[in-house]
Amino acid sequence: MTKRPTIADVARRAGVSKGSVSFALNGRPGLAQATVDKILAAADELGWRPSNRARSLSVSKAFALGLVITRDPAVLSSDPFFPAFIAGVESVLSTQGQALVLQVVADGSEADGYQRLAQDARVDGVLLSDLRHDDPRIELLVELGLPAVTLNRPDGESPFPAVTLDDRPGTRAVVEHLVELGHTRIAHVAGPPAFVHATARSTAFVEALAAAGLEPVAVENGDFTAAGGIEATRRLLALPQPPTAIVYANDRMAIAGLGAAQAAGLTVPDDLSIAGFDDSELAEYVHPGLTTVRADPFRFGETAARTLNRVVDGETDVPDVELPPAELVVRRSTAAPPA
């Protein structure tokens, strides 16, 4: 096993003291530029890299960012958003010698997760996802002194910068697409009403129908899970006047709803049109291919990590970042309503 080079090795190669190496590698003043260049060249020749433990001790940083998610661990891997979002975060952290500390917690225990991260000094900042209305976690993070970036803007005051992806244009585009096909009985399976982004999608759905002079057949509250999508679909299909089209708040519920409709003897899209949200990997490959709204969770995670690092590094007045809005992707799960 090859021995990892140390500061002492760098000092010997450069012909200077270990103290000088420490000054040069940590960017401290007091050395001639020629000496700094010689030390950096020696470190590069030896392939020397600082350990995160040594770095954290020298600058009081954990070199890690935190993400606390309230999800059932058994279903998180099939979530259409978070795996791609986390991959985007890691694409940034891996190049910076940082780590992502992920905590998947039960509903109601998120506050404990943030408190543990702060008390143990395990992270330098956190990414705040699944914003709630009047979200109490913002005040908690301020009290804990944890820097943060919110994923989308909260509906209350916040001292933290936000990385936003506007869901509303994509939701409106789905409704307009269905109306153009001739649908007048359109329903929505929403996400949990406590979530700001779920409410935004539901509001955009209702407003887009109103602009077309229509009202929704129904708005069913779902939970972003396949089981929730199936149950909501069954309730909608049992209505005296069932919808001819259903818009779901995510692809997982939409794909599950497609299966529930087919199990009920309906043909998609001849009898019922179905649309989702996220453009997850399976959306293109189910039968029929799912009309959906394409977001970019990888870019979301990448941008959020970069923005949080700016906050952690002490930049003041880090601005909000607006990502390109979600857009409609039309496939074969939507068509004109039955005669």
Tab-separated table of N, CA, C and O in Angstrom, residues 192-278:
chain	number	residue	atom	x	y	z
A	192	PRO	N	-49.286	16.720	-1.088
A	192	PRO	CA	-49.737	17.061	0.268
A	192	PRO	C	-49.986	18.562	0.394
A	192	PRO	O	-49.117	19.367	0.053
A	193	PRO	N	-51.154	18.971	0.876
A	193	PRO	CA	-51.485	20.404	0.915
A	193	PRO	C	-50.599	21.214	1.852
A	193	PRO	O	-50.589	22.439	1.764
A	194	ALA	N	-49.864	20.561	2.738
A	194	ALA	CA	-48.964	21.298	3.632
A	194	ALA	C	-47.742	21.822	2.905
A	194	ALA	O	-47.076	22.748	3.380
A	195	PHE	N	-47.414	21.258	1.727
A	195	PHE	CA	-46.223	21.643	0.992
A	195	PHE	C	-46.519	22.841	0.093
A	195	PHE	O	-47.505	22.850	-0.652
A	196	VAL	N	-45.625	23.826	0.122
A	196	VAL	CA	-45.810	25.036	-0.685
A	196	VAL	C	-45.840	24.697	-2.173
A	196	VAL	O	-46.673	25.213	-2.924
A	197	HIS	N	-44.940	23.824	-2.638
A	197	HIS	CA	-44.902	23.535	-4.071
A	197	HIS	C	-46.117	22.741	-4.522
A	197	HIS	O	-46.571	22.891	-5.662
A	198	ALA	N	-46.686	21.906	-3.643
A	198	ALA	CA	-47.907	21.177	-4.007
A	198	ALA	C	-49.076	22.140	-4.159
A	198	ALA	O	-49.879	22.028	-5.091
A	199	THR	N	-49.169	23.099	-3.250
A	199	THR	CA	-50.227	24.106	-3.342
A	199	THR	C	-50.060	24.961	-4.591
A	199	THR	O	-51.044	25.318	-5.257
A	200	ALA	N	-48.820	25.301	-4.936
A	200	ALA	CA	-48.572	26.115	-6.127
A	200	ALA	C	-49.049	25.396	-7.384
A	200	ALA	O	-49.665	26.008	-8.272
A	201	ARG	N	-48.794	24.084	-7.464
A	201	ARG	CA	-49.244	23.324	-8.635
A	201	ARG	C	-50.771	23.253	-8.677
A	201	ARG	O	-51.378	23.395	-9.747
A	202	SER	N	-51.398	23.025	-7.536
A	202	SER	CA	-52.861	22.949	-7.486
A	202	SER	C	-53.492	24.282	-7.874
A	202	SER	O	-54.479	24.329	-8.623
A	203	THR	N	-52.928	25.365	-7.354
A	203	THR	CA	-53.456	26.694	-7.672
A	203	THR	C	-53.316	26.990	-9.152
A	203	THR	O	-54.242	27.515	-9.795
A	204	ALA	N	-52.169	26.653	-9.738
A	204	ALA	CA	-51.961	26.871	-11.167
A	204	ALA	C	-52.943	26.046	-11.987
A	204	ALA	O	-53.452	26.512	-13.022
A	205	PHE	N	-53.254	24.832	-11.539
A	205	PHE	CA	-54.226	23.978	-12.226
A	205	PHE	C	-55.602	24.635	-12.246
A	205	PHE	O	-56.244	24.758	-13.299
A	206	VAL	N	-56.060	25.082	-11.090
A	206	VAL	CA	-57.386	25.695	-10.992
A	206	VAL	C	-57.446	26.990	-11.797
A	206	VAL	O	-58.432	27.265	-12.500
A	207	GLU	N	-56.393	27.797	-11.717
A	207	GLU	CA	-56.384	29.065	-12.439
A	207	GLU	C	-56.372	28.859	-13.951
A	207	GLU	O	-57.016	29.611	-14.699
A	208	ALA	N	-55.651	27.831	-14.415
A	208	ALA	CA	-55.618	27.563	-15.850
A	208	ALA	C	-56.984	27.105	-16.353
A	208	ALA	O	-57.419	27.482	-17.453
A	209	LEU	N	-57.688	26.308	-15.565
A	209	LEU	CA	-59.052	25.912	-15.937
A	209	LEU	C	-59.981	27.115	-15.965
A	209	LEU	O	-60.787	27.276	-16.886
A	210	ALA	N	-59.859	27.976	-14.949
A	210	ALA	CA	-60.709	29.168	-14.889
A	210	ALA	C	-60.480	30.054	-16.108
A	210	ALA	O	-61.431	30.638	-16.653
A	211	ALA	N	-59.231	30.160	-16.555
A	211	ALA	CA	-58.932	30.971	-17.734
A	211	ALA	C	-59.605	30.410	-18.981
A	211	ALA	O	-59.881	31.152	-19.932
A	212	ALA	N	-59.886	29.108	-18.971
A	212	ALA	CA	-60.581	28.473	-20.093
A	212	ALA	C	-62.088	28.414	-19.873
A	212	ALA	O	-62.814	27.803	-20.665
A	213	GLY	N	-62.571	29.042	-18.776
A	213	GLY	CA	-64.000	29.037	-18.480
A	213	GLY	C	-64.494	27.728	-17.899
A	213	GLY	O	-65.681	27.405	-17.997
A	214	LEU	N	-63.597	26.960	-17.260
A	214	LEU	CA	-63.955	25.647	-16.718
A	214	LEU	C	-63.689	25.590	-15.227
A	214	LEU	O	-62.931	26.398	-14.678
A	215	GLU	N	-64.300	24.600	-14.589
A	215	GLU	CA	-64.019	24.285	-13.190
A	215	GLU	C	-63.528	22.846	-13.110
A	215	GLU	O	-63.912	22.005	-13.934
A	216	PRO	N	-62.683	22.527	-12.124
A	216	PRO	CA	-62.208	21.140	-12.016
A	216	PRO	C	-63.335	20.186	-11.626
A	216	PRO	O	-64.224	20.551	-10.856
A	217	VAL	N	-63.295	18.992	-12.166
A	217	VAL	CA	-64.219	17.948	-11.723
A	217	VAL	C	-64.011	17.693	-10.235
A	217	VAL	O	-64.952	17.568	-9.450
A	218	ALA	N	-62.736	17.633	-9.831
A	218	ALA	CA	-62.373	17.444	-8.416
A	218	ALA	C	-60.878	17.667	-8.282
A	218	ALA	O	-60.124	17.540	-9.253
A	219	VAL	N	-60.460	18.014	-7.075
A	219	VAL	CA	-59.043	18.066	-6.718
A	219	VAL	C	-58.856	17.127	-5.535
A	219	VAL	O	-59.358	17.379	-4.444
A	220	GLU	N	-58.178	16.024	-5.779
A	220	GLU	CA	-57.923	15.027	-4.735
A	220	GLU	C	-56.533	15.257	-4.158
A	220	GLU	O	-55.564	15.431	-4.902
A	221	ASN	N	-56.432	15.266	-2.849
A	221	ASN	CA	-55.123	15.394	-2.207
A	221	ASN	C	-54.433	14.040	-2.177
A	221	ASN	O	-54.972	13.069	-1.622
A	222	GLY	N	-53.259	13.963	-2.780
A	222	GLY	CA	-52.451	12.755	-2.734
A	222	GLY	C	-51.256	12.952	-1.823
A	222	GLY	O	-51.169	13.942	-1.096
A	223	ASP	N	-50.318	12.022	-1.863
A	223	ASP	CA	-49.144	12.109	-0.994
A	223	ASP	C	-47.846	11.849	-1.750
A	223	ASP	O	-46.821	11.547	-1.155
A	224	PHE	N	-47.895	11.953	-3.080
A	224	PHE	CA	-46.745	11.731	-3.957
A	224	PHE	C	-46.328	10.260	-4.044
A	224	PHE	O	-45.312	9.943	-4.662
A	225	THR	N	-47.071	9.336	-3.427
A	225	THR	CA	-46.720	7.917	-3.490
A	225	THR	C	-47.585	7.206	-4.518
A	225	THR	O	-48.661	7.682	-4.900
A	226	ALA	N	-47.127	6.026	-4.965
A	226	ALA	CA	-47.907	5.233	-5.906
A	226	ALA	C	-49.239	4.816	-5.300
A	226	ALA	O	-50.288	4.886	-5.957
A	227	ALA	N	-49.214	4.386	-4.036
A	227	ALA	CA	-50.456	3.966	-3.375
A	227	ALA	C	-51.445	5.126	-3.308
A	227	ALA	O	-52.653	4.950	-3.536
A	228	GLY	N	-50.934	6.319	-3.009
A	228	GLY	CA	-51.799	7.493	-2.966
A	228	GLY	C	-52.392	7.803	-4.328
A	228	GLY	O	-53.562	8.201	-4.437
A	229	GLY	N	-51.609	7.614	-5.384
A	229	GLY	CA	-52.106	7.843	-6.731
A	229	GLY	C	-53.205	6.872	-7.114
A	229	GLY	O	-54.196	7.249	-7.750
A	230	ILE	N	-53.039	5.622	-6.718
A	230	ILE	CA	-54.050	4.611	-7.027
A	230	ILE	C	-55.357	4.923	-6.318
A	230	ILE	O	-56.447	4.908	-6.926
A	231	GLU	N	-55.287	5.220	-5.033
A	231	GLU	CA	-56.508	5.487	-4.262
A	231	GLU	C	-57.228	6.722	-4.784
A	231	GLU	O	-58.462	6.733	-4.913
A	232	ALA	N	-56.482	7.776	-5.090
A	232	ALA	CA	-57.105	8.991	-5.606
A	232	ALA	C	-57.754	8.735	-6.963
A	232	ALA	O	-58.852	9.241	-7.251
A	233	THR	N	-57.104	7.940	-7.813
A	233	THR	CA	-57.662	7.618	-9.123
A	233	THR	C	-58.965	6.841	-8.978
A	233	THR	O	-59.958	7.117	-9.684
A	234	ARG	N	-58.985	5.883	-8.086
A	234	ARG	CA	-60.206	5.101	-7.872
A	234	ARG	C	-61.358	5.981	-7.410
A	234	ARG	O	-62.506	5.797	-7.847
A	235	ARG	N	-61.071	6.951	-6.541
A	235	ARG	CA	-62.136	7.855	-6.084
A	235	ARG	C	-62.665	8.699	-7.237
A	235	ARG	O	-63.874	8.926	-7.353
A	236	LEU	N	-61.769	9.168	-8.092
A	236	LEU	CA	-62.199	9.987	-9.221
A	236	LEU	C	-63.027	9.180	-10.224
A	236	LEU	O	-64.036	9.666	-10.756
A	237	LEU	N	-62.617	7.950	-10.492
A	237	LEU	CA	-63.338	7.121	-11.462
A	237	LEU	C	-64.690	6.673	-10.935
A	237	LEU	O	-65.566	6.276	-11.725
A	238	ALA	N	-64.882	6.732	-9.609
A	238	ALA	CA	-66.155	6.334	-9.007
A	238	ALA	C	-67.166	7.480	-8.966
A	238	ALA	O	-68.317	7.273	-8.541
A	239	LEU	N	-66.784	8.687	-9.398
A	239	LEU	CA	-67.699	9.825	-9.382
A	239	LEU	C	-68.847	9.594	-10.378
A	239	LEU	O	-68.668	8.913	-11.400
A	240	PRO	N	-70.033	10.153	-10.101
A	240	PRO	CA	-71.154	10.016	-11.052
A	240	PRO	C	-70.792	10.532	-12.442
A	240	PRO	O	-71.206	9.975	-13.451
A	241	GLN	N	-70.038	11.632	-12.498
A	241	GLN	CA	-69.520	12.151	-13.758
A	241	GLN	C	-67.987	12.147	-13.689
A	241	GLN	O	-67.355	13.151	-13.356
A	242	PRO	N	-67.359	11.026	-13.981
A	242	PRO	CA	-65.904	10.944	-13.819
A	242	PRO	C	-65.188	11.821	-14.837
A	242	PRO	O	-65.740	12.171	-15.881
A	243	PRO	N	-63.955	12.161	-14.556
A	243	PRO	CA	-63.196	13.005	-15.493
A	243	PRO	C	-62.816	12.245	-16.751
A	243	PRO	O	-62.723	11.016	-16.751
A	244	THR	N	-62.580	12.995	-17.819
A	244	THR	CA	-62.009	12.413	-19.040
A	244	THR	C	-60.502	12.622	-19.083
A	244	THR	O	-59.832	12.087	-19.967
A	245	ALA	N	-59.982	13.415	-18.131
A	245	ALA	CA	-58.534	13.637	-18.049
A	245	ALA	C	-58.162	13.901	-16.589
A	245	ALA	O	-58.923	14.542	-15.860
A	246	ILE	N	-57.009	13.383	-16.190
A	246	ILE	CA	-56.508	13.601	-14.830
A	246	ILE	C	-55.076	14.107	-14.917
A	246	ILE	O	-54.235	13.514	-15.605
A	247	VAL	N	-54.809	15.190	-14.191
A	247	VAL	CA	-53.457	15.753	-14.084
A	247	VAL	C	-52.927	15.423	-12.694
A	247	VAL	O	-53.549	15.777	-11.689
A	248	TYR	N	-51.800	14.751	-12.631
A	248	TYR	CA	-51.205	14.337	-11.360
A	248	TYR	C	-50.029	15.246	-11.016
A	248	TYR	O	-49.329	15.745	-11.893
A	249	ALA	N	-49.773	15.408	-9.706
A	249	ALA	CA	-48.719	16.310	-9.246
A	249	ALA	C	-47.332	15.707	-9.336
A	249	ALA	O	-46.340	16.409	-9.119
A	250	ASN	N	-47.231	14.398	-9.623
A	250	ASN	CA	-45.917	13.832	-9.935
A	250	ASN	C	-46.108	12.575	-10.778
A	250	ASN	O	-47.213	12.034	-10.911
A	251	ASP	N	-45.015	12.121	-11.377
A	251	ASP	CA	-45.088	10.982	-12.289
A	251	ASP	C	-45.406	9.680	-11.568
A	251	ASP	O	-46.056	8.797	-12.129
A	252	ARG	N	-44.925	9.544	-10.355
A	252	ARG	CA	-45.169	8.291	-9.638
A	252	ARG	C	-46.669	8.066	-9.462
A	252	ARG	O	-47.181	6.969	-9.717
A	253	MET	N	-47.388	9.096	-9.020
A	253	MET	CA	-48.842	8.952	-8.865
A	253	MET	C	-49.509	8.760	-10.221
A	253	MET	O	-50.481	8.008	-10.349
A	254	ALA	N	-48.993	9.442	-11.262
A	254	ALA	CA	-49.595	9.338	-12.588
A	254	ALA	C	-49.442	7.922	-13.154
A	254	ALA	O	-50.394	7.358	-13.712
A	255	ILE	N	-48.251	7.345	-13.022
A	255	ILE	CA	-48.023	5.992	-13.545
A	255	ILE	C	-48.867	4.976	-12.780
A	255	ILE	O	-49.447	4.053	-13.365
A	256	ALA	N	-48.962	5.166	-11.448
A	256	ALA	CA	-49.821	4.284	-10.661
A	256	ALA	C	-51.286	4.477	-11.058
A	256	ALA	O	-52.055	3.507	-11.151
A	257	GLY	N	-51.689	5.725	-11.306
A	257	GLY	CA	-53.053	6.001	-11.738
A	257	GLY	C	-53.352	5.400	-13.094
A	257	GLY	O	-54.467	4.919	-13.345
A	258	LEU	N	-52.360	5.407	-13.998
A	258	LEU	CA	-52.525	4.779	-15.299
A	258	LEU	C	-52.827	3.291	-15.137
A	258	LEU	O	-53.728	2.738	-15.785
A	259	GLY	N	-52.079	2.646	-14.223
A	259	GLY	CA	-52.330	1.230	-13.961
A	259	GLY	C	-53.704	0.991	-13.363
A	259	GLY	O	-54.404	0.022	-13.718
A	260	ALA	N	-54.137	1.879	-12.460
A	260	ALA	CA	-55.452	1.740	-11.841
A	260	ALA	C	-56.559	1.908	-12.873
A	260	ALA	O	-57.574	1.198	-12.842
A	261	ALA	N	-56.378	2.835	-13.810
A	261	ALA	CA	-57.375	3.045	-14.856
A	261	ALA	C	-57.467	1.821	-15.764
A	261	ALA	O	-58.574	1.372	-16.126
A	262	GLN	N	-56.316	1.260	-16.122
A	262	GLN	CA	-56.318	0.072	-16.974
A	262	GLN	C	-56.930	-1.123	-16.248
A	262	GLN	O	-57.661	-1.922	-16.845
A	263	ALA	N	-56.665	-1.223	-14.943
A	263	ALA	CA	-57.264	-2.313	-14.159
A	263	ALA	C	-58.774	-2.167	-14.072
A	263	ALA	O	-59.499	-3.169	-13.918
A	264	ALA	N	-59.273	-0.940	-14.184
A	264	ALA	CA	-60.718	-0.694	-14.145
A	264	ALA	C	-61.363	-0.896	-15.512
A	264	ALA	O	-62.570	-0.660	-15.674
A	265	GLY	N	-60.588	-1.311	-16.496
A	265	GLY	CA	-61.121	-1.595	-17.813
A	265	GLY	C	-61.076	-0.433	-18.784
A	265	GLY	O	-61.637	-0.513	-19.874
A	266	LEU	N	-60.408	0.658	-18.417
A	266	LEU	CA	-60.317	1.822	-19.283
A	266	LEU	C	-59.067	1.737	-20.153
A	266	LEU	O	-58.048	1.162	-19.752
A	267	THR	N	-59.150	2.316	-21.332
A	267	THR	CA	-58.002	2.413	-22.222
A	267	THR	C	-57.486	3.837	-22.183
A	267	THR	O	-58.249	4.796	-22.334
A	268	VAL	N	-56.178	3.953	-21.950
A	268	VAL	CA	-55.517	5.260	-21.948
A	268	VAL	C	-54.769	5.401	-23.272
A	268	VAL	O	-53.981	4.523	-23.638
A	269	PRO	N	-55.066	6.452	-24.069
A	269	PRO	CA	-55.843	7.655	-23.752
A	269	PRO	C	-57.255	7.666	-24.327
A	269	PRO	O	-57.915	8.704	-24.254
A	270	ASP	N	-57.712	6.553	-24.938
A	270	ASP	CA	-59.013	6.593	-25.615
A	270	ASP	C	-60.150	6.920	-24.657
A	270	ASP	O	-61.055	7.702	-24.995
A	271	ASP	N	-60.122	6.324	-23.458
A	271	ASP	CA	-61.185	6.562	-22.479
A	271	ASP	C	-60.799	7.631	-21.454
A	271	ASP	O	-61.666	8.307	-20.905
A	272	LEU	N	-59.523	7.718	-21.165
A	272	LEU	CA	-59.054	8.630	-20.120
A	272	LEU	C	-57.651	9.121	-20.469
A	272	LEU	O	-56.764	8.307	-20.738
A	273	SER	N	-57.437	10.442	-20.459
A	273	SER	CA	-56.102	11.010	-20.641
A	273	SER	C	-55.445	11.225	-19.283
A	273	SER	O	-56.118	11.604	-18.315
A	274	ILE	N	-54.144	10.965	-19.230
A	274	ILE	CA	-53.392	11.068	-17.969
A	274	ILE	C	-52.110	11.853	-18.215
A	274	ILE	O	-51.413	11.626	-19.212
A	275	ALA	N	-51.810	12.772	-17.283
A	275	ALA	CA	-50.565	13.554	-17.364
A	275	ALA	C	-49.914	13.603	-15.989
A	275	ALA	O	-50.603	13.597	-14.964
A	276	GLY	N	-48.596	13.659	-15.978
A	276	GLY	CA	-47.850	13.683	-14.712
A	276	GLY	C	-47.039	14.965	-14.565
A	276	GLY	O	-47.310	15.984	-15.186
A	277	PHE	N	-46.010	14.854	-13.712
A	277	PHE	CA	-45.113	15.990	-13.467
A	277	PHE	C	-43.779	15.435	-12.984
A	277	PHE	O	-43.747	14.640	-12.050
A	278	ASP	N	-42.691	15.844	-13.607
A	278	ASP	CA	-41.299	15.522	-13.259
A	278	ASP	C	-40.519	15.016	-14.454
A	278	ASP	O	-39.314	15.181	-14.519
